[in-house]
Short mmCIF file of C-alpha atoms in Angstrom, two decimals:
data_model
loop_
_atom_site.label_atom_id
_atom_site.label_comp_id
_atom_site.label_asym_id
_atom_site.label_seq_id
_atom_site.Cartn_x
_atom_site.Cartn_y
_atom_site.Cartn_z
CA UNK A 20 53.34 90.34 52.53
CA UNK A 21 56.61 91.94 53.13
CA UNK A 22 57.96 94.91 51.98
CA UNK A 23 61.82 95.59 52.28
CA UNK A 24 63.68 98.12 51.32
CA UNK A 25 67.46 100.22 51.65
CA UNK A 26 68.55 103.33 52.71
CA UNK A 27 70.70 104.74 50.01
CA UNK A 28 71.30 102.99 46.47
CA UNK A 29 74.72 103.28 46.18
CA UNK A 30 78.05 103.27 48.91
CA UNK A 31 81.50 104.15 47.89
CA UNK A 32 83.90 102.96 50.34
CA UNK A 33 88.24 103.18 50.30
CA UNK A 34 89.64 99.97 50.57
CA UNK A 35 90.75 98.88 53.82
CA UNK A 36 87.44 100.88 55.85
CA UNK A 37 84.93 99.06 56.77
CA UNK A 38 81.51 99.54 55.23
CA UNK A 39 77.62 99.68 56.74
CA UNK A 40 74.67 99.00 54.24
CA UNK A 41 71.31 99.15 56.18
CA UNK A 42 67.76 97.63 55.35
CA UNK A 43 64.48 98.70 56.94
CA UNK A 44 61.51 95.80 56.54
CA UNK A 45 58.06 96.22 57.49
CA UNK A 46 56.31 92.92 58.29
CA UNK A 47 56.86 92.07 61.55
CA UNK A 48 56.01 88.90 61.32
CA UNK A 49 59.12 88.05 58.90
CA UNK A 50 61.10 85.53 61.31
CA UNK A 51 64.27 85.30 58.91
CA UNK A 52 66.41 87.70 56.90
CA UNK A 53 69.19 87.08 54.57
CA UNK A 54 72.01 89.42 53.16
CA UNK A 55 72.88 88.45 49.17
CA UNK A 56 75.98 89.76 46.90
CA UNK A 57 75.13 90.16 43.20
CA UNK A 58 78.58 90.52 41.17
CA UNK A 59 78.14 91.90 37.66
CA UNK A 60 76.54 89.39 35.20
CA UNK A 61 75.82 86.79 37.88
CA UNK A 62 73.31 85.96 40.07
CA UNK A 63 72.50 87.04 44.00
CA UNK A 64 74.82 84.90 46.49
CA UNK A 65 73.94 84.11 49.87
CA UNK A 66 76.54 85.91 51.90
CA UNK A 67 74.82 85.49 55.53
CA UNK A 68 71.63 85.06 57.08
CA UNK A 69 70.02 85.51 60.60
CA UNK A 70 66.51 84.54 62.49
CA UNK A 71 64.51 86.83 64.61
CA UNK A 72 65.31 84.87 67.63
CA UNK A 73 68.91 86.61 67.24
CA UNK A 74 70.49 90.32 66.88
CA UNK A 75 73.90 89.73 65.67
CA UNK A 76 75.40 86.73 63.70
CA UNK A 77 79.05 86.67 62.83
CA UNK A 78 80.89 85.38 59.57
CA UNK A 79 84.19 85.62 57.59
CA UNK A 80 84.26 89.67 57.99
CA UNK A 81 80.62 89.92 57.69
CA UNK A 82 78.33 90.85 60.48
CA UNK A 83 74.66 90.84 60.49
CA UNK A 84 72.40 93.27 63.01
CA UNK A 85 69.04 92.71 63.28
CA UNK A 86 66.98 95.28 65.78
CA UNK A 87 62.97 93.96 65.68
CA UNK A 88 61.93 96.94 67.68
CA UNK A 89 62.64 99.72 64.23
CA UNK A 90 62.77 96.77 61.65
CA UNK A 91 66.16 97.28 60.51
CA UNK A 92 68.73 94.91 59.39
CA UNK A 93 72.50 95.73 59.05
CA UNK A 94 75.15 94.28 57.45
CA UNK A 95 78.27 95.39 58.37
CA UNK A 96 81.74 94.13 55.85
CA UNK A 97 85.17 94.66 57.59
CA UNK A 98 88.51 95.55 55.80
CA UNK A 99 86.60 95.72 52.33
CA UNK A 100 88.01 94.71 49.38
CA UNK A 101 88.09 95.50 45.96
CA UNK A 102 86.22 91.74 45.11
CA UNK A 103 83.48 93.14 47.55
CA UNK A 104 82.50 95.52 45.23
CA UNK A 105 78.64 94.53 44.07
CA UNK A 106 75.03 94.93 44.33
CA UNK A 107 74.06 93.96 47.92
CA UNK A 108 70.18 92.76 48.77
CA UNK A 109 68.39 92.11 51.71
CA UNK A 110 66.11 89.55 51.77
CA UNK A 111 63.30 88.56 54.20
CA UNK A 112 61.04 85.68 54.39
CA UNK A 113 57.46 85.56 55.04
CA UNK A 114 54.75 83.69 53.08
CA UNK A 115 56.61 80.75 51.63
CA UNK A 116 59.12 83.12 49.39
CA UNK A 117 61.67 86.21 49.71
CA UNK A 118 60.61 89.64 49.02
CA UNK A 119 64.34 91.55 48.38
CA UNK A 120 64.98 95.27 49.44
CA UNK A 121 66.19 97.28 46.31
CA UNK A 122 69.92 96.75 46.32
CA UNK A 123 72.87 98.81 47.32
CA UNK A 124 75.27 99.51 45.20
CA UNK A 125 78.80 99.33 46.73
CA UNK A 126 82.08 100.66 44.52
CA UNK A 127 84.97 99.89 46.32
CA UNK A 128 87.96 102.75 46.02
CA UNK A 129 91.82 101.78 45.88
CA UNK B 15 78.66 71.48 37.66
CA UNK B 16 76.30 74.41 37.89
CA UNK B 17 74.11 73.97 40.61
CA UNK B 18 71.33 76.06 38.49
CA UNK B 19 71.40 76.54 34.75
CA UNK B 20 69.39 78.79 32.85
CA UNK B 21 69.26 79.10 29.29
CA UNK B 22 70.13 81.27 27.23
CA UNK B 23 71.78 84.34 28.95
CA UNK B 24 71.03 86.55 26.36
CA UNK B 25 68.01 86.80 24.16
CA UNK B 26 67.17 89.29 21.93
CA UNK B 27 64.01 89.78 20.00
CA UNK B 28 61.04 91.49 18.76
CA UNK B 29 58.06 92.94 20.35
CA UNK B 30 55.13 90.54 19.47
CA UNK B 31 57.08 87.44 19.24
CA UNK B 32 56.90 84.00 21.85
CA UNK B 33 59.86 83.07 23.60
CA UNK B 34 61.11 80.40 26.11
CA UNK B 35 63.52 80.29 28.69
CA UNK B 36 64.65 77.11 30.53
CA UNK B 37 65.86 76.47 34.06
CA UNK B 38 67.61 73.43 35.71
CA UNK B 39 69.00 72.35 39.07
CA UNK B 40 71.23 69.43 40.47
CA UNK B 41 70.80 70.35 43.77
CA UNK B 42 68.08 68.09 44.41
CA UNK B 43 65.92 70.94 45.57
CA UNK B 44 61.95 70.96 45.67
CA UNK B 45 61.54 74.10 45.49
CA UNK B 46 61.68 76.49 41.94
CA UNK B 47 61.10 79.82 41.21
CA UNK B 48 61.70 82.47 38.75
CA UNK B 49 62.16 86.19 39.62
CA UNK B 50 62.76 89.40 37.51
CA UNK B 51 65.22 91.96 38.27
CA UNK B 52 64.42 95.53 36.25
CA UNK B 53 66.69 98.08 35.52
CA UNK B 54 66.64 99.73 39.23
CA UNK B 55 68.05 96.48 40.25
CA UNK B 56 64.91 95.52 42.20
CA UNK B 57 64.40 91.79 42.63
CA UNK B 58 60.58 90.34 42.30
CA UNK B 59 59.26 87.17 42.48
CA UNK B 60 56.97 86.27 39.51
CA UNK B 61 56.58 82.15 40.17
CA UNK B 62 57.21 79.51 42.15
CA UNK B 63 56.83 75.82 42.35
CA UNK B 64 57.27 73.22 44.77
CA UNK B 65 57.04 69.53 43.25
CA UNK B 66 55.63 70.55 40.31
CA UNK B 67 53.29 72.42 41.85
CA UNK B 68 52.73 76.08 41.45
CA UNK B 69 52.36 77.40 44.56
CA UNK B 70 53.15 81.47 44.23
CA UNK B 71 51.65 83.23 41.11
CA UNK B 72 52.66 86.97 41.92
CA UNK B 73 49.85 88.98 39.74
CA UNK B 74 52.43 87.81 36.54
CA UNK B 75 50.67 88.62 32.96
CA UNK B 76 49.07 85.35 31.70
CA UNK B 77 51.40 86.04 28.82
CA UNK B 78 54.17 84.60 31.11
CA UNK B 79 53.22 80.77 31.93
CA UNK B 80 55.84 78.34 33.64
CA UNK B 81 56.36 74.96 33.46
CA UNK B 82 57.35 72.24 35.84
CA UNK B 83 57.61 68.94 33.67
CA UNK B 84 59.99 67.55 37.16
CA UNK B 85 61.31 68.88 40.07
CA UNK B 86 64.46 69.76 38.73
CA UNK B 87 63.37 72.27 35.65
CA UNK B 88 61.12 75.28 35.65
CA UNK B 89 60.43 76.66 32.40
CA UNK B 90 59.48 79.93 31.68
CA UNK B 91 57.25 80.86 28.22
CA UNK B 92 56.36 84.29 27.40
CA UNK B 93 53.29 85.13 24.68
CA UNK B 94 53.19 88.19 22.80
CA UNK B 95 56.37 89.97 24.18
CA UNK B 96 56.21 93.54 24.79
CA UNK B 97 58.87 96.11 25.56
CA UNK B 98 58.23 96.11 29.16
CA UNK B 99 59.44 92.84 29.74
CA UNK B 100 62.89 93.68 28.56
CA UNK B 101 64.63 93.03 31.97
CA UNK B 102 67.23 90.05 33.82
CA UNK B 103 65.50 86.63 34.38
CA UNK B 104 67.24 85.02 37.30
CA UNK B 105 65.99 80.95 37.98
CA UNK B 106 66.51 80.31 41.75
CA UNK B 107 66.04 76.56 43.48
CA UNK B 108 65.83 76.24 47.54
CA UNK B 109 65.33 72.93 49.46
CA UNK B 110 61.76 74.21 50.90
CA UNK B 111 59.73 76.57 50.13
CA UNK B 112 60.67 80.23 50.95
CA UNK B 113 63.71 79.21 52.46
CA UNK B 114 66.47 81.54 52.26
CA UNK B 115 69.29 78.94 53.73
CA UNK B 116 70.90 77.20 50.54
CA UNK B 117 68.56 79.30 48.11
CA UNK B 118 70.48 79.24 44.92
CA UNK B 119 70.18 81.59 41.90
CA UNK B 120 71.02 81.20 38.88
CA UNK B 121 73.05 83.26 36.31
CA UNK B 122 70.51 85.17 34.39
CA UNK B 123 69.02 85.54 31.13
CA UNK B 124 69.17 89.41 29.95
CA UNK B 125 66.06 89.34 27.80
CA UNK B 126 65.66 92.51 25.52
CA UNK B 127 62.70 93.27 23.43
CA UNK B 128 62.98 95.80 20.27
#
């Protein structure tokens, strides 16, 4: 199976830096991670996912890092916002589901 | 529309007592599962089904027992509730099995046992 899990539970960040939450996973053979955003009373939403094949994938000021060699995932949010403020998973998938990290909590700071 | 509706989001009750909760998607997904999320925030996957079929049973109680009448609902009925399994619910759908591209959750059901 895999087993994923973050570096530190919670991030406070000042608005307008960028922020860094890291995941470390342990089954190599995982060929596809995902990054979700859990607001308060709703569930996880996909924000951006990336294949094994790759070590960086781009979005709307979201970037992904993926480095196989340590097993760590990134995800990297520019110019956060006070709406980014959440829970934030990682997610990889092995075995026909997705075993989530823990979930970093992120409070954003005006 | 809500692309995955559970029901209810909050249910309260006491310890010993059966409960249901119900799941549905419009997505026209074949894939269902249901996951619990504990007070640590940590996300686990308890069931899933893939055309009605159960295909991931995560060492769940057999108090909990789903239930896939078509692909688009997953039902999930819990026996003999105990205070442990006071936790979030979340319902997710993707098109195939495991796959984390256009997996959608839903919004919860906050289930607390007293």
């Amino acid at each position: 199976g895999e087993s994923v899990g973050l570096h530190l539970p919670t991030l406070s960040v000042q608005e307008g830096d960028n922020s860094i939450i890291n995941c470390a996973y342990s089954n190599s053979a995982s060929d596809y991670f995902i990054w979700y955003k859990q607001e308060s009373g709703k569930g996880p939403q996909f924000i951006i996912d990336i294949r094994s094949n790759m070590d960086k994938r781009q979005g709307q000021r979201v970037t992904v890092l993926l480095n196989k060699t340590v097993k760590h995932l990134s995800l990297q949010i520019a110019a956060t916002q006070p709406g980014d403020s959440a829970v934030y998973f990682c997610a990889g998938s092995n075995d026909y589901k997705l075993s989530f990290g823990a979930g970093t909590t992120v409070t954003v700071r005006a | 529309d809500t692309a995955v509706s559970q029901t209810p989001k909050y249910l309260v009750t006491q310890m010993g007592n059966d409960k249901s909760i119900k799941c549905e998607q419009n997505l026209g997904h074949d894939t269902m599962y249901w996951y619990k999320q504990d007070s640590k925030k940590f996300l686990k996957i308890m069931f899933s089904y893939n055309n009605k079929e159960l295909i991931i049973n995560e060492t769940v109680p057999n108090r909990f027992s789903p239930k896939s009448p078509d692909k688009a609902h997953l039902n999930l009925h819990i026996n003999s509730l105990e205070l442990g399994d006071s936790a979030v619910y979340f319902c997710a759908s993707s098109p195939q099995p495991g796959q984390g591209y256009g997996y959608t959750f839903g919004s919860g059901t906050r289930l607390t046992v007293v």
